[in-house]
Amino acid sequence: MARAAAGAGARRRGAAAAGGAARGAAGAGAAAAPPTAARVFNFSAGPACMYEDVLAEAQREVLDYKGCGMSVMEMSHRGGDYSAIHDAAEADLRELMGVPEGYSVLMMQGGASLVFAGLPLNLTARADAVDYVVTGSWSKKAAQEAGKFCDTVNVVQGDNKSIPDPASWALTPGSKYVHLCDNETIQGVEFQGAPDVGGRTLCADVSSNFLSRPIDVSKYGVIYGGVQKNIGPAGLALVIVRDDLLGSPRADCPAMLDFSTLAEARSLYNTPNCWNIYMCGLVFRKLLDMGGLEAVARANAEKCAVVYGAIAESKGFYDCPVDEAVRSRMNVPFTIPSDAELEKAFISESTAAGLVNLKGHRSVGGMRASIYNAMPMQGVHDLAAFMKDFQARHQ
Ligand code: PMP
């Protein structure tokens, strides 16, 4: 069994999915390598599908990185070969995102969850107030973590299906920052740009829509996310922080969470996650070669339109609970409102058809299609065809 994630009985992509032959893979061809028969379409929310040509490149280099006679996993993080990888990854990320002068890029271990603690420890004193806009599970978690470090965490509560109008947000006068989750991975609620927060410092968790579209970095004080959805393997968080926010960590902030220490050391304070940074670097280069984030965003818009289109065309057989204006381009949650039992059949039949990991998060149920950058266009067309066929057979 080549892939445990596929589960028993999952058909590989080479076989026609239930619902018929795959349709036009073109369009987002730029977004992904052609599928191979050995792999499934993986709709996991993260860790998630990666570009096949990136995986193949890593495979080619795993024993001997460019004639070094060793793997990136075996190199000293202070040596010249790794330094070149590290520097190129940072430079390419800066180019991709158009990071302006005056921002530092940190490549941290510990994932986005550790950054939840890093924000208050670097940007506040205990007595300071902070504002958290809660639009789903991850922003709620971030707010809860901040509550361990700040006396006042003011929550602007949404309903997990929409985003309250920023003009209505009751922000705290003098708060140190406003935090939001740019894309709620579980609920599928996505901000469509940076909201106006009245000149306050805006901090955004972009874990699940990282590099999925252009972003105006200058509107944010901190942009951060784990890489295991849209970029690379789990275990690395990228933090882009405006330099005026550096320099005043709390006295008891651990060194590994101290943004200033990491910035000064250029993410080499200790041994970094070298292999992961190498993998992310391959993805950054690929995205630049594809034409940058505008091209990526066009492909993503096309892909999510196919899935939301399939839901709309079902005339209520499938339902997406999220307000149309804030629907995520990355995570599409949907249900079968008429019969929850049918959802179980949907998940097992789709798995058998090689469309795997479509089960919704355990906290909300239903289904969820995570269609990150590396999901090929073919994957969403196969999913839409499967949805139509499933409806025809079960309605
Ligand atoms: N924020 C969001 C939006 C997420 O989706 C996740 C992971 N699912 C996290 C934070 C936590 O990330 P990590 O596992 O890297 O700590």
mmCIF file of C-alpha atoms and ligand atoms in Angstrom:
data_model
loop_
_atom_site.group_PDB
_atom_site.id
_atom_site.type_symbol
_atom_site.label_atom_id
_atom_site.label_comp_id
_atom_site.label_asym_id
_atom_site.label_seq_id
_atom_site.Cartn_x
_atom_site.Cartn_y
_atom_site.Cartn_z
ATOM 1 C CA MET A 1 0.000 0.000 0.000
ATOM 2 C CA ALA A 2 1.760 3.077 -1.171
ATOM 3 C CA ARG A 3 -0.226 5.625 0.787
ATOM 4 C CA ALA A 4 -1.650 5.134 4.244
ATOM 5 C CA ALA A 5 -3.682 8.356 3.953
ATOM 6 C CA ALA A 6 -5.700 6.875 1.157
ATOM 7 C CA GLY A 7 -7.101 4.238 3.453
ATOM 8 C CA ALA A 8 -8.123 0.777 2.405
ATOM 9 C CA GLY A 9 -9.675 0.612 -0.988
ATOM 10 C CA ALA A 10 -8.870 4.095 -2.226
ATOM 11 C CA ARG A 11 -8.554 4.048 -5.973
ATOM 12 C CA ARG A 12 -5.587 5.786 -7.515
ATOM 13 C CA ARG A 13 -5.930 8.745 -9.767
ATOM 14 C CA GLY A 14 -5.159 6.782 -12.897
ATOM 15 C CA ALA A 15 -8.482 4.987 -12.594
ATOM 16 C CA ALA A 16 -11.582 6.911 -13.601
ATOM 17 C CA ALA A 17 -13.320 8.367 -10.573
ATOM 18 C CA ALA A 18 -16.912 7.391 -9.943
ATOM 19 C CA GLY A 19 -18.906 9.951 -11.813
ATOM 20 C CA GLY A 20 -17.019 9.661 -14.992
ATOM 21 C CA ALA A 21 -13.942 10.709 -16.777
ATOM 22 C CA ALA A 22 -11.911 13.624 -15.617
ATOM 23 C CA ARG A 23 -12.493 16.847 -17.454
ATOM 24 C CA GLY A 24 -10.173 19.482 -18.868
ATOM 25 C CA ALA A 25 -7.142 19.661 -16.672
ATOM 26 C CA ALA A 26 -6.032 22.810 -18.439
ATOM 27 C CA GLY A 27 -6.707 26.240 -17.000
ATOM 28 C CA ALA A 28 -4.789 25.851 -13.807
ATOM 29 C CA GLY A 29 -2.220 23.708 -15.507
ATOM 30 C CA ALA A 30 0.261 26.259 -14.326
ATOM 31 C CA ALA A 31 -0.721 25.446 -10.780
ATOM 32 C CA ALA A 32 0.292 21.835 -10.658
ATOM 33 C CA ALA A 33 2.257 19.043 -12.208
ATOM 34 C CA PRO A 34 0.344 16.429 -14.180
ATOM 35 C CA PRO A 35 -1.060 13.724 -11.936
ATOM 36 C CA THR A 36 0.572 10.349 -11.831
ATOM 37 C CA ALA A 37 -1.360 7.109 -11.585
ATOM 38 C CA ALA A 38 0.226 6.264 -8.244
ATOM 39 C CA ARG A 39 -1.224 9.186 -6.306
ATOM 40 C CA VAL A 40 -4.644 10.140 -5.026
ATOM 41 C CA PHE A 41 -6.228 13.573 -4.933
ATOM 42 C CA ASN A 42 -5.668 14.553 -1.324
ATOM 43 C CA PHE A 43 -8.163 17.103 0.028
ATOM 44 C CA SER A 44 -6.628 17.089 3.511
ATOM 45 C CA ALA A 45 -6.717 20.343 5.494
ATOM 46 C CA GLY A 46 -3.099 19.908 6.510
ATOM 47 C CA PRO A 47 -0.588 18.476 6.280
ATOM 48 C CA ALA A 48 -1.799 18.631 2.731
ATOM 49 C CA CYS A 49 -0.978 17.822 -0.860
ATOM 50 C CA MET A 50 2.274 19.162 -2.206
ATOM 51 C CA TYR A 51 3.414 19.805 -5.769
ATOM 52 C CA GLU A 52 4.483 16.530 -7.311
ATOM 53 C CA ASP A 53 7.399 18.041 -9.165
ATOM 54 C CA VAL A 54 8.682 19.547 -5.915
ATOM 55 C CA LEU A 55 8.468 16.153 -4.223
ATOM 56 C CA ALA A 56 10.238 14.588 -7.190
ATOM 57 C CA GLU A 57 12.994 17.197 -7.078
ATOM 58 C CA ALA A 58 13.505 16.568 -3.367
ATOM 59 C CA GLN A 59 13.584 12.854 -4.082
ATOM 60 C CA ARG A 60 16.271 13.324 -6.727
ATOM 61 C CA GLU A 61 18.365 15.352 -4.307
ATOM 62 C CA VAL A 62 17.749 13.391 -1.141
ATOM 63 C CA LEU A 63 20.954 11.361 -1.226
ATOM 64 C CA ASP A 64 23.225 13.870 -2.899
ATOM 65 C CA TYR A 65 22.317 17.537 -2.869
ATOM 66 C CA LYS A 66 23.878 19.119 -5.962
ATOM 67 C CA GLY A 67 27.070 17.076 -5.791
ATOM 68 C CA CYS A 68 27.683 17.656 -2.065
ATOM 69 C CA GLY A 69 27.587 13.921 -1.494
ATOM 70 C CA MET A 70 25.071 14.329 1.294
ATOM 71 C CA SER A 71 21.459 15.178 1.908
ATOM 72 C CA VAL A 72 20.257 18.579 3.090
ATOM 73 C CA MET A 73 19.216 16.649 6.219
ATOM 74 C CA GLU A 74 22.840 15.852 6.929
ATOM 75 C CA MET A 75 24.393 19.279 6.421
ATOM 76 C CA SER A 76 25.658 21.693 9.023
ATOM 77 C CA HIS A 77 23.291 24.599 9.332
ATOM 78 C CA ARG A 78 26.345 26.878 9.507
ATOM 79 C CA GLY A 79 27.920 25.528 6.315
ATOM 80 C CA GLY A 80 27.981 27.240 2.940
ATOM 81 C CA ASP A 81 25.673 24.827 1.134
ATOM 82 C CA TYR A 82 22.914 25.171 3.672
ATOM 83 C CA SER A 83 23.456 28.930 3.996
ATOM 84 C CA ALA A 84 22.745 29.305 0.293
ATOM 85 C CA ILE A 85 19.490 27.346 0.677
ATOM 86 C CA HIS A 86 18.463 29.400 3.709
ATOM 87 C CA ASP A 87 19.242 32.754 2.120
ATOM 88 C CA ALA A 88 17.545 31.874 -1.164
ATOM 89 C CA ALA A 89 14.394 30.727 0.664
ATOM 90 C CA GLU A 90 14.149 34.005 2.522
ATOM 91 C CA ALA A 91 14.910 36.105 -0.563
ATOM 92 C CA ASP A 92 12.386 34.218 -2.696
ATOM 93 C CA LEU A 93 9.679 34.518 -0.045
ATOM 94 C CA ARG A 94 10.325 38.259 0.162
ATOM 95 C CA GLU A 95 10.067 38.552 -3.616
ATOM 96 C CA LEU A 96 6.898 36.447 -3.818
ATOM 97 C CA MET A 97 5.067 38.404 -1.145
ATOM 98 C CA GLY A 98 6.595 41.764 -2.023
ATOM 99 C CA VAL A 99 7.787 42.197 1.555
ATOM 100 C CA PRO A 100 8.744 45.868 1.889
ATOM 101 C CA GLU A 101 11.890 47.231 3.515
ATOM 102 C CA GLY A 102 11.568 47.397 7.267
ATOM 103 C CA TYR A 103 10.146 43.907 7.772
ATOM 104 C CA SER A 104 11.960 40.847 9.080
ATOM 105 C CA VAL A 105 11.224 37.313 7.932
ATOM 106 C CA LEU A 106 11.504 34.650 10.630
ATOM 107 C CA MET A 107 11.546 30.915 9.990
ATOM 108 C CA MET A 108 10.501 29.443 13.330
ATOM 109 C CA GLN A 109 9.895 25.990 14.686
ATOM 110 C CA GLY A 110 6.801 25.156 16.675
ATOM 111 C CA GLY A 111 4.067 25.905 14.180
ATOM 112 C CA ALA A 112 1.474 28.652 14.194
ATOM 113 C CA SER A 113 0.279 27.595 17.646
ATOM 114 C CA LEU A 114 3.571 28.710 19.168
ATOM 115 C CA VAL A 115 3.259 32.069 17.430
ATOM 116 C CA PHE A 116 -0.102 32.448 19.235
ATOM 117 C CA ALA A 117 2.027 32.839 22.397
ATOM 118 C CA GLY A 118 4.814 34.687 20.618
ATOM 119 C CA LEU A 119 2.597 37.626 19.698
ATOM 120 C CA PRO A 120 1.692 38.757 23.228
ATOM 121 C CA LEU A 121 5.165 37.895 24.529
ATOM 122 C CA ASN A 122 6.794 40.164 21.954
ATOM 123 C CA LEU A 123 4.241 42.907 21.466
ATOM 124 C CA THR A 124 2.699 43.499 24.874
ATOM 125 C CA ALA A 125 3.166 43.869 28.612
ATOM 126 C CA ARG A 126 0.789 41.904 30.835
ATOM 127 C CA ALA A 127 -1.345 44.953 31.595
ATOM 128 C CA ASP A 128 -1.832 45.790 27.914
ATOM 129 C CA ALA A 129 -5.094 45.190 26.091
ATOM 130 C CA VAL A 130 -5.329 43.327 22.789
ATOM 131 C CA ASP A 131 -8.247 42.793 20.396
ATOM 132 C CA TYR A 132 -9.051 39.435 18.796
ATOM 133 C CA VAL A 133 -11.597 39.082 16.010
ATOM 134 C CA VAL A 134 -13.051 35.571 16.285
ATOM 135 C CA THR A 135 -14.454 34.160 13.061
ATOM 136 C CA GLY A 136 -13.877 30.474 13.766
ATOM 137 C CA SER A 137 -11.930 27.883 15.728
ATOM 138 C CA TRP A 138 -8.385 29.074 15.074
ATOM 139 C CA SER A 139 -8.926 32.716 15.943
ATOM 140 C CA LYS A 140 -10.676 31.510 19.097
ATOM 141 C CA LYS A 141 -7.650 29.401 20.007
ATOM 142 C CA ALA A 142 -5.324 32.322 19.362
ATOM 143 C CA ALA A 143 -7.437 34.535 21.659
ATOM 144 C CA GLN A 144 -7.432 31.888 24.387
ATOM 145 C CA GLU A 145 -3.655 31.640 24.227
ATOM 146 C CA ALA A 146 -3.293 35.429 24.431
ATOM 147 C CA GLY A 147 -5.450 35.288 27.579
ATOM 148 C CA LYS A 148 -2.596 33.511 29.347
ATOM 149 C CA PHE A 149 -0.330 36.488 28.787
ATOM 150 C CA CYS A 150 -2.524 39.598 28.729
ATOM 151 C CA ASP A 151 -4.929 40.862 31.379
ATOM 152 C CA THR A 152 -7.367 42.168 28.765
ATOM 153 C CA VAL A 153 -8.241 40.211 25.645
ATOM 154 C CA ASN A 154 -11.186 41.914 23.992
ATOM 155 C CA VAL A 155 -13.002 39.520 21.670
ATOM 156 C CA VAL A 156 -14.996 40.706 18.665
ATOM 157 C CA GLN A 157 -17.199 37.656 18.195
ATOM 158 C CA GLY A 158 -18.433 36.521 14.798
ATOM 159 C CA ASP A 159 -20.864 33.686 14.049
ATOM 160 C CA ASN A 160 -18.342 31.438 12.236
ATOM 161 C CA LYS A 161 -20.249 31.882 8.954
ATOM 162 C CA SER A 162 -19.613 35.530 8.191
ATOM 163 C CA ILE A 163 -17.292 38.360 9.147
ATOM 164 C CA PRO A 164 -18.835 41.169 11.174
ATOM 165 C CA ASP A 165 -18.508 44.541 9.416
ATOM 166 C CA PRO A 166 -15.187 46.032 10.599
ATOM 167 C CA ALA A 167 -16.986 49.365 11.133
ATOM 168 C CA SER A 168 -18.988 47.633 13.882
ATOM 169 C CA TRP A 169 -15.993 46.167 15.713
ATOM 170 C CA ALA A 170 -15.786 47.535 19.267
ATOM 171 C CA LEU A 171 -11.989 47.724 19.489
ATOM 172 C CA THR A 172 -10.243 48.729 22.700
ATOM 173 C CA PRO A 173 -8.848 52.266 22.792
ATOM 174 C CA GLY A 174 -5.072 51.953 22.950
ATOM 175 C CA SER A 175 -4.985 48.202 22.316
ATOM 176 C CA LYS A 176 -1.571 46.913 21.294
ATOM 177 C CA TYR A 177 -2.823 45.017 18.278
ATOM 178 C CA VAL A 178 -5.826 43.550 16.505
ATOM 179 C CA HIS A 179 -5.527 39.872 15.641
ATOM 180 C CA LEU A 180 -7.485 37.982 13.000
ATOM 181 C CA CYS A 181 -7.328 34.640 11.251
ATOM 182 C CA ASP A 182 -7.237 35.461 7.545
ATOM 183 C CA ASN A 183 -8.693 32.091 6.611
ATOM 184 C CA GLU A 184 -10.492 29.861 9.081
ATOM 185 C CA THR A 185 -9.457 26.381 8.015
ATOM 186 C CA ILE A 186 -12.320 24.589 9.756
ATOM 187 C CA GLN A 187 -15.228 26.938 9.047
ATOM 188 C CA GLY A 188 -14.078 28.135 5.601
ATOM 189 C CA VAL A 189 -14.434 31.855 6.357
ATOM 190 C CA GLU A 190 -11.844 34.056 4.641
ATOM 191 C CA PHE A 191 -11.079 37.765 4.841
ATOM 192 C CA GLN A 192 -10.974 39.333 1.417
ATOM 193 C CA GLY A 193 -8.325 41.914 2.339
ATOM 194 C CA ALA A 194 -6.936 43.828 5.310
ATOM 195 C CA PRO A 195 -9.715 45.488 7.331
ATOM 196 C CA ASP A 196 -9.391 49.056 8.604
ATOM 197 C CA VAL A 197 -8.412 48.858 12.283
ATOM 198 C CA GLY A 198 -8.052 52.566 12.903
ATOM 199 C CA GLY A 199 -4.288 52.727 12.737
ATOM 200 C CA ARG A 200 -3.753 49.867 15.192
ATOM 201 C CA THR A 201 -1.229 47.119 14.516
ATOM 202 C CA LEU A 202 -2.880 44.315 12.562
ATOM 203 C CA CYS A 203 -1.677 40.724 13.118
ATOM 204 C CA ALA A 204 -2.919 37.976 10.805
ATOM 205 C CA ASP A 205 -2.710 34.200 10.957
ATOM 206 C CA VAL A 206 -2.480 33.134 7.312
ATOM 207 C CA SER A 207 -1.685 29.461 7.965
ATOM 208 C CA SER A 208 -4.277 28.143 5.538
ATOM 209 C CA ASN A 209 -4.135 30.768 2.795
ATOM 210 C CA PHE A 210 -0.414 31.512 2.804
ATOM 211 C CA LEU A 211 0.824 32.453 -0.681
ATOM 212 C CA SER A 212 -2.599 31.764 -2.189
ATOM 213 C CA ARG A 213 -3.005 35.333 -3.438
ATOM 214 C CA PRO A 214 -1.164 38.657 -3.303
ATOM 215 C CA ILE A 215 -1.255 40.378 0.083
ATOM 216 C CA ASP A 216 -0.368 43.982 0.927
ATOM 217 C CA VAL A 217 2.191 43.272 3.629
ATOM 218 C CA SER A 218 2.473 46.967 4.519
ATOM 219 C CA LYS A 219 -1.022 46.869 6.023
ATOM 220 C CA TYR A 220 0.075 44.380 8.693
ATOM 221 C CA GLY A 221 2.357 44.453 11.720
ATOM 222 C CA VAL A 222 2.723 40.675 11.778
ATOM 223 C CA ILE A 223 1.728 38.042 9.208
ATOM 224 C CA TYR A 224 2.380 34.465 10.210
ATOM 225 C CA GLY A 225 1.426 30.889 9.587
ATOM 226 C CA GLY A 226 2.406 27.271 9.705
ATOM 227 C CA VAL A 227 3.589 26.024 6.312
ATOM 228 C CA GLN A 228 1.975 22.584 6.260
ATOM 229 C CA LYS A 229 -1.070 23.536 4.210
ATOM 230 C CA ASN A 230 -0.059 25.682 1.313
ATOM 231 C CA ILE A 231 3.704 25.375 1.283
ATOM 232 C CA GLY A 232 5.669 22.500 2.785
ATOM 233 C CA PRO A 233 5.952 19.851 5.488
ATOM 234 C CA ALA A 234 4.696 20.466 9.047
ATOM 235 C CA GLY A 235 6.971 21.901 11.705
ATOM 236 C CA LEU A 236 7.845 25.369 10.482
ATOM 237 C CA ALA A 237 6.138 28.709 10.916
ATOM 238 C CA LEU A 238 6.940 31.775 8.854
ATOM 239 C CA VAL A 239 6.593 35.122 10.587
ATOM 240 C CA ILE A 240 6.826 38.442 8.779
ATOM 241 C CA VAL A 241 7.148 41.172 11.345
ATOM 242 C CA ARG A 242 7.488 44.943 11.030
ATOM 243 C CA ASP A 243 10.794 45.964 12.532
ATOM 244 C CA ASP A 244 9.415 48.660 14.822
ATOM 245 C CA LEU A 245 7.622 45.863 16.698
ATOM 246 C CA LEU A 246 10.936 44.186 17.507
ATOM 247 C CA GLY A 247 13.148 45.045 20.420
ATOM 248 C CA SER A 248 10.788 44.882 23.383
ATOM 249 C CA PRO A 249 10.049 41.257 24.207
ATOM 250 C CA ARG A 250 9.011 40.504 27.753
ATOM 251 C CA ALA A 251 11.867 39.709 30.104
ATOM 252 C CA ASP A 252 10.620 36.146 30.470
ATOM 253 C CA CYS A 253 10.018 35.526 26.763
ATOM 254 C CA PRO A 254 11.865 32.300 25.842
ATOM 255 C CA ALA A 255 14.719 32.904 23.407
ATOM 256 C CA MET A 256 13.089 30.581 20.883
ATOM 257 C CA LEU A 257 10.008 32.796 20.859
ATOM 258 C CA ASP A 258 11.826 36.106 20.908
ATOM 259 C CA PHE A 259 11.226 37.657 17.496
ATOM 260 C CA SER A 260 14.148 40.086 17.997
ATOM 261 C CA THR A 261 16.621 37.285 18.753
ATOM 262 C CA LEU A 262 15.427 35.321 15.746
ATOM 263 C CA ALA A 263 15.544 38.363 13.476
ATOM 264 C CA GLU A 264 19.068 39.262 14.555
ATOM 265 C CA ALA A 265 20.205 35.675 14.015
ATOM 266 C CA ARG A 266 18.379 35.502 10.677
ATOM 267 C CA SER A 267 16.487 32.431 11.965
ATOM 268 C CA LEU A 268 19.758 30.707 12.841
ATOM 269 C CA TYR A 269 19.709 31.292 16.597
ATOM 270 C CA ASN A 270 19.667 27.533 17.035
ATOM 271 C CA THR A 271 19.542 24.680 14.535
ATOM 272 C CA PRO A 272 16.658 25.547 12.242
ATOM 273 C CA ASN A 273 14.348 23.104 10.529
ATOM 274 C CA CYS A 274 16.800 22.873 7.613
ATOM 275 C CA TRP A 275 15.023 20.218 5.566
ATOM 276 C CA ASN A 276 11.708 21.999 5.840
ATOM 277 C CA ILE A 277 13.237 25.319 4.846
ATOM 278 C CA TYR A 278 14.776 23.578 1.831
ATOM 279 C CA MET A 279 11.369 22.125 0.859
ATOM 280 C CA CYS A 280 9.661 25.489 1.266
ATOM 281 C CA GLY A 281 12.420 27.064 -0.804
ATOM 282 C CA LEU A 282 11.636 24.676 -3.659
ATOM 283 C CA VAL A 283 7.983 25.742 -3.464
ATOM 284 C CA PHE A 284 8.837 29.471 -3.380
ATOM 285 C CA ARG A 285 10.950 29.056 -6.517
ATOM 286 C CA LYS A 286 8.184 27.136 -8.231
ATOM 287 C CA LEU A 287 5.600 29.814 -7.425
ATOM 288 C CA LEU A 288 7.917 32.498 -8.793
ATOM 289 C CA ASP A 289 8.417 30.429 -11.954
ATOM 290 C CA MET A 290 4.651 30.078 -12.282
ATOM 291 C CA GLY A 291 4.328 33.862 -12.453
ATOM 292 C CA GLY A 292 4.019 34.755 -8.788
ATOM 293 C CA LEU A 293 1.000 35.159 -6.566
ATOM 294 C CA GLU A 294 -1.255 36.818 -9.171
ATOM 295 C CA ALA A 295 -1.052 33.679 -11.299
ATOM 296 C CA VAL A 296 -1.530 31.481 -8.242
ATOM 297 C CA ALA A 297 -4.599 33.502 -7.211
ATOM 298 C CA ARG A 298 -6.157 33.166 -10.667
ATOM 299 C CA ALA A 299 -5.792 29.383 -10.564
ATOM 300 C CA ASN A 300 -7.203 29.254 -7.037
ATOM 301 C CA ALA A 301 -10.224 31.365 -8.019
ATOM 302 C CA GLU A 302 -10.884 28.987 -10.899
ATOM 303 C CA LYS A 303 -10.539 25.925 -8.707
ATOM 304 C CA CYS A 304 -12.831 27.065 -5.908
ATOM 305 C CA ALA A 305 -15.427 28.220 -8.454
ATOM 306 C CA VAL A 306 -15.666 24.614 -9.649
ATOM 307 C CA VAL A 307 -16.411 23.311 -6.148
ATOM 308 C CA TYR A 308 -18.796 26.119 -5.127
ATOM 309 C CA GLY A 309 -20.393 25.745 -8.562
ATOM 310 C CA ALA A 310 -21.022 22.051 -7.904
ATOM 311 C CA ILE A 311 -22.691 22.927 -4.597
ATOM 312 C CA ALA A 312 -24.888 25.592 -6.244
ATOM 313 C CA GLU A 313 -25.833 23.304 -9.144
ATOM 314 C CA SER A 314 -26.993 20.625 -6.696
ATOM 315 C CA LYS A 315 -30.030 22.828 -5.903
ATOM 316 C CA GLY A 316 -29.806 22.237 -2.179
ATOM 317 C CA PHE A 317 -28.636 18.620 -2.130
ATOM 318 C CA TYR A 318 -25.304 20.013 -0.916
ATOM 319 C CA ASP A 319 -25.086 23.115 1.236
ATOM 320 C CA CYS A 320 -22.237 25.433 2.173
ATOM 321 C CA PRO A 321 -23.131 27.345 5.349
ATOM 322 C CA VAL A 322 -20.727 30.247 4.761
ATOM 323 C CA ASP A 323 -21.847 33.699 3.560
ATOM 324 C CA GLU A 324 -20.989 33.991 -0.123
ATOM 325 C CA ALA A 325 -19.004 37.196 0.384
ATOM 326 C CA VAL A 326 -16.472 35.549 2.695
ATOM 327 C CA ARG A 327 -16.243 32.023 1.345
ATOM 328 C CA SER A 328 -12.772 30.589 1.529
ATOM 329 C CA ARG A 329 -10.871 29.883 -1.652
ATOM 330 C CA MET A 330 -8.908 27.232 0.205
ATOM 331 C CA ASN A 331 -11.285 25.244 2.423
ATOM 332 C CA VAL A 332 -14.793 24.507 1.204
ATOM 333 C CA PRO A 333 -17.040 23.036 3.928
ATOM 334 C CA PHE A 334 -20.281 21.462 2.790
ATOM 335 C CA THR A 335 -23.040 19.235 4.102
ATOM 336 C CA ILE A 336 -25.864 17.070 2.807
ATOM 337 C CA PRO A 337 -28.687 18.707 4.782
ATOM 338 C CA SER A 338 -31.340 16.109 3.943
ATOM 339 C CA ASP A 339 -29.568 13.141 5.500
ATOM 340 C CA ALA A 340 -26.457 13.020 7.667
ATOM 341 C CA GLU A 341 -26.156 9.274 6.982
ATOM 342 C CA LEU A 342 -25.544 10.105 3.340
ATOM 343 C CA GLU A 343 -22.503 12.103 4.392
ATOM 344 C CA LYS A 344 -20.892 8.902 5.665
ATOM 345 C CA ALA A 345 -21.580 7.237 2.327
ATOM 346 C CA PHE A 346 -20.163 10.291 0.531
ATOM 347 C CA ILE A 347 -16.925 10.043 2.468
ATOM 348 C CA SER A 348 -16.439 6.329 1.984
ATOM 349 C CA GLU A 349 -17.404 6.377 -1.701
ATOM 350 C CA SER A 350 -15.232 9.385 -2.489
ATOM 351 C CA THR A 351 -12.290 7.712 -0.736
ATOM 352 C CA ALA A 352 -12.823 4.614 -2.831
ATOM 353 C CA ALA A 353 -12.781 6.855 -5.904
ATOM 354 C CA GLY A 354 -9.350 8.247 -5.003
ATOM 355 C CA LEU A 355 -10.662 11.548 -3.621
ATOM 356 C CA VAL A 356 -9.393 11.322 -0.068
ATOM 357 C CA ASN A 357 -9.621 13.227 3.208
ATOM 358 C CA LEU A 358 -12.936 14.938 2.450
ATOM 359 C CA LYS A 359 -14.307 14.372 5.955
ATOM 360 C CA GLY A 360 -15.119 17.642 7.714
ATOM 361 C CA HIS A 361 -13.344 18.600 10.925
ATOM 362 C CA ARG A 362 -14.611 16.550 13.873
ATOM 363 C CA SER A 363 -15.915 19.706 15.575
ATOM 364 C CA VAL A 364 -18.286 20.651 12.733
ATOM 365 C CA GLY A 365 -18.925 17.399 10.828
ATOM 366 C CA GLY A 366 -19.990 17.283 7.199
ATOM 367 C CA MET A 367 -17.417 17.438 4.448
ATOM 368 C CA ARG A 368 -14.575 19.788 3.661
ATOM 369 C CA ALA A 369 -12.578 20.046 0.467
ATOM 370 C CA SER A 370 -9.225 21.705 1.094
ATOM 371 C CA ILE A 371 -7.995 22.893 -2.256
ATOM 372 C CA TYR A 372 -4.658 24.521 -1.568
ATOM 373 C CA ASN A 373 -2.252 25.790 -4.202
ATOM 374 C CA ALA A 374 -0.886 22.343 -5.003
ATOM 375 C CA MET A 375 -4.290 20.738 -5.645
ATOM 376 C CA PRO A 376 -4.395 20.219 -9.408
ATOM 377 C CA MET A 377 -7.348 21.535 -11.421
ATOM 378 C CA GLN A 378 -8.056 17.941 -12.299
ATOM 379 C CA GLY A 379 -8.718 17.215 -8.632
ATOM 380 C CA VAL A 380 -11.558 19.728 -8.339
ATOM 381 C CA HIS A 381 -13.077 18.612 -11.638
ATOM 382 C CA ASP A 382 -13.016 15.011 -10.453
ATOM 383 C CA LEU A 383 -14.569 16.087 -7.161
ATOM 384 C CA ALA A 384 -17.351 18.031 -8.925
ATOM 385 C CA ALA A 385 -18.053 15.057 -11.191
ATOM 386 C CA PHE A 386 -18.155 12.749 -8.192
ATOM 387 C CA MET A 387 -20.555 15.078 -6.338
ATOM 388 C CA LYS A 388 -22.921 15.137 -9.299
ATOM 389 C CA ASP A 389 -22.815 11.390 -9.714
ATOM 390 C CA PHE A 390 -23.302 10.793 -5.983
ATOM 391 C CA GLN A 391 -26.361 13.050 -5.990
ATOM 392 C CA ALA A 392 -27.834 11.254 -9.003
ATOM 393 C CA ARG A 393 -27.425 7.918 -7.268
ATOM 394 C CA HIS A 394 -28.642 8.924 -3.807
ATOM 395 C CA GLN A 395 -31.238 11.671 -4.144
HETATM 396 N N1 PMP B 1 -4.064 28.575 12.429
HETATM 397 C C1 PMP B 1 -4.772 27.991 11.464
HETATM 398 C C2 PMP B 1 -5.651 28.846 10.608
HETATM 399 C C3 PMP B 1 -4.687 26.619 11.241
HETATM 400 O O1 PMP B 1 -5.414 26.046 10.275
HETATM 401 C C4 PMP B 1 -3.816 25.864 12.055
HETATM 402 C C5 PMP B 1 -3.613 24.378 11.840
HETATM 403 N N2 PMP B 1 -4.663 23.661 11.418
HETATM 404 C C6 PMP B 1 -3.119 26.510 13.067
HETATM 405 C C7 PMP B 1 -3.246 27.864 13.225
HETATM 406 C C8 PMP B 1 -2.201 25.743 13.976
HETATM 407 O O2 PMP B 1 -1.082 25.451 13.254
HETATM 408 P P1 PMP B 1 0.115 24.551 13.783
HETATM 409 O O3 PMP B 1 -0.377 23.158 13.764
HETATM 410 O O4 PMP B 1 1.195 24.841 12.810
HETATM 411 O O5 PMP B 1 0.434 25.013 15.159
#
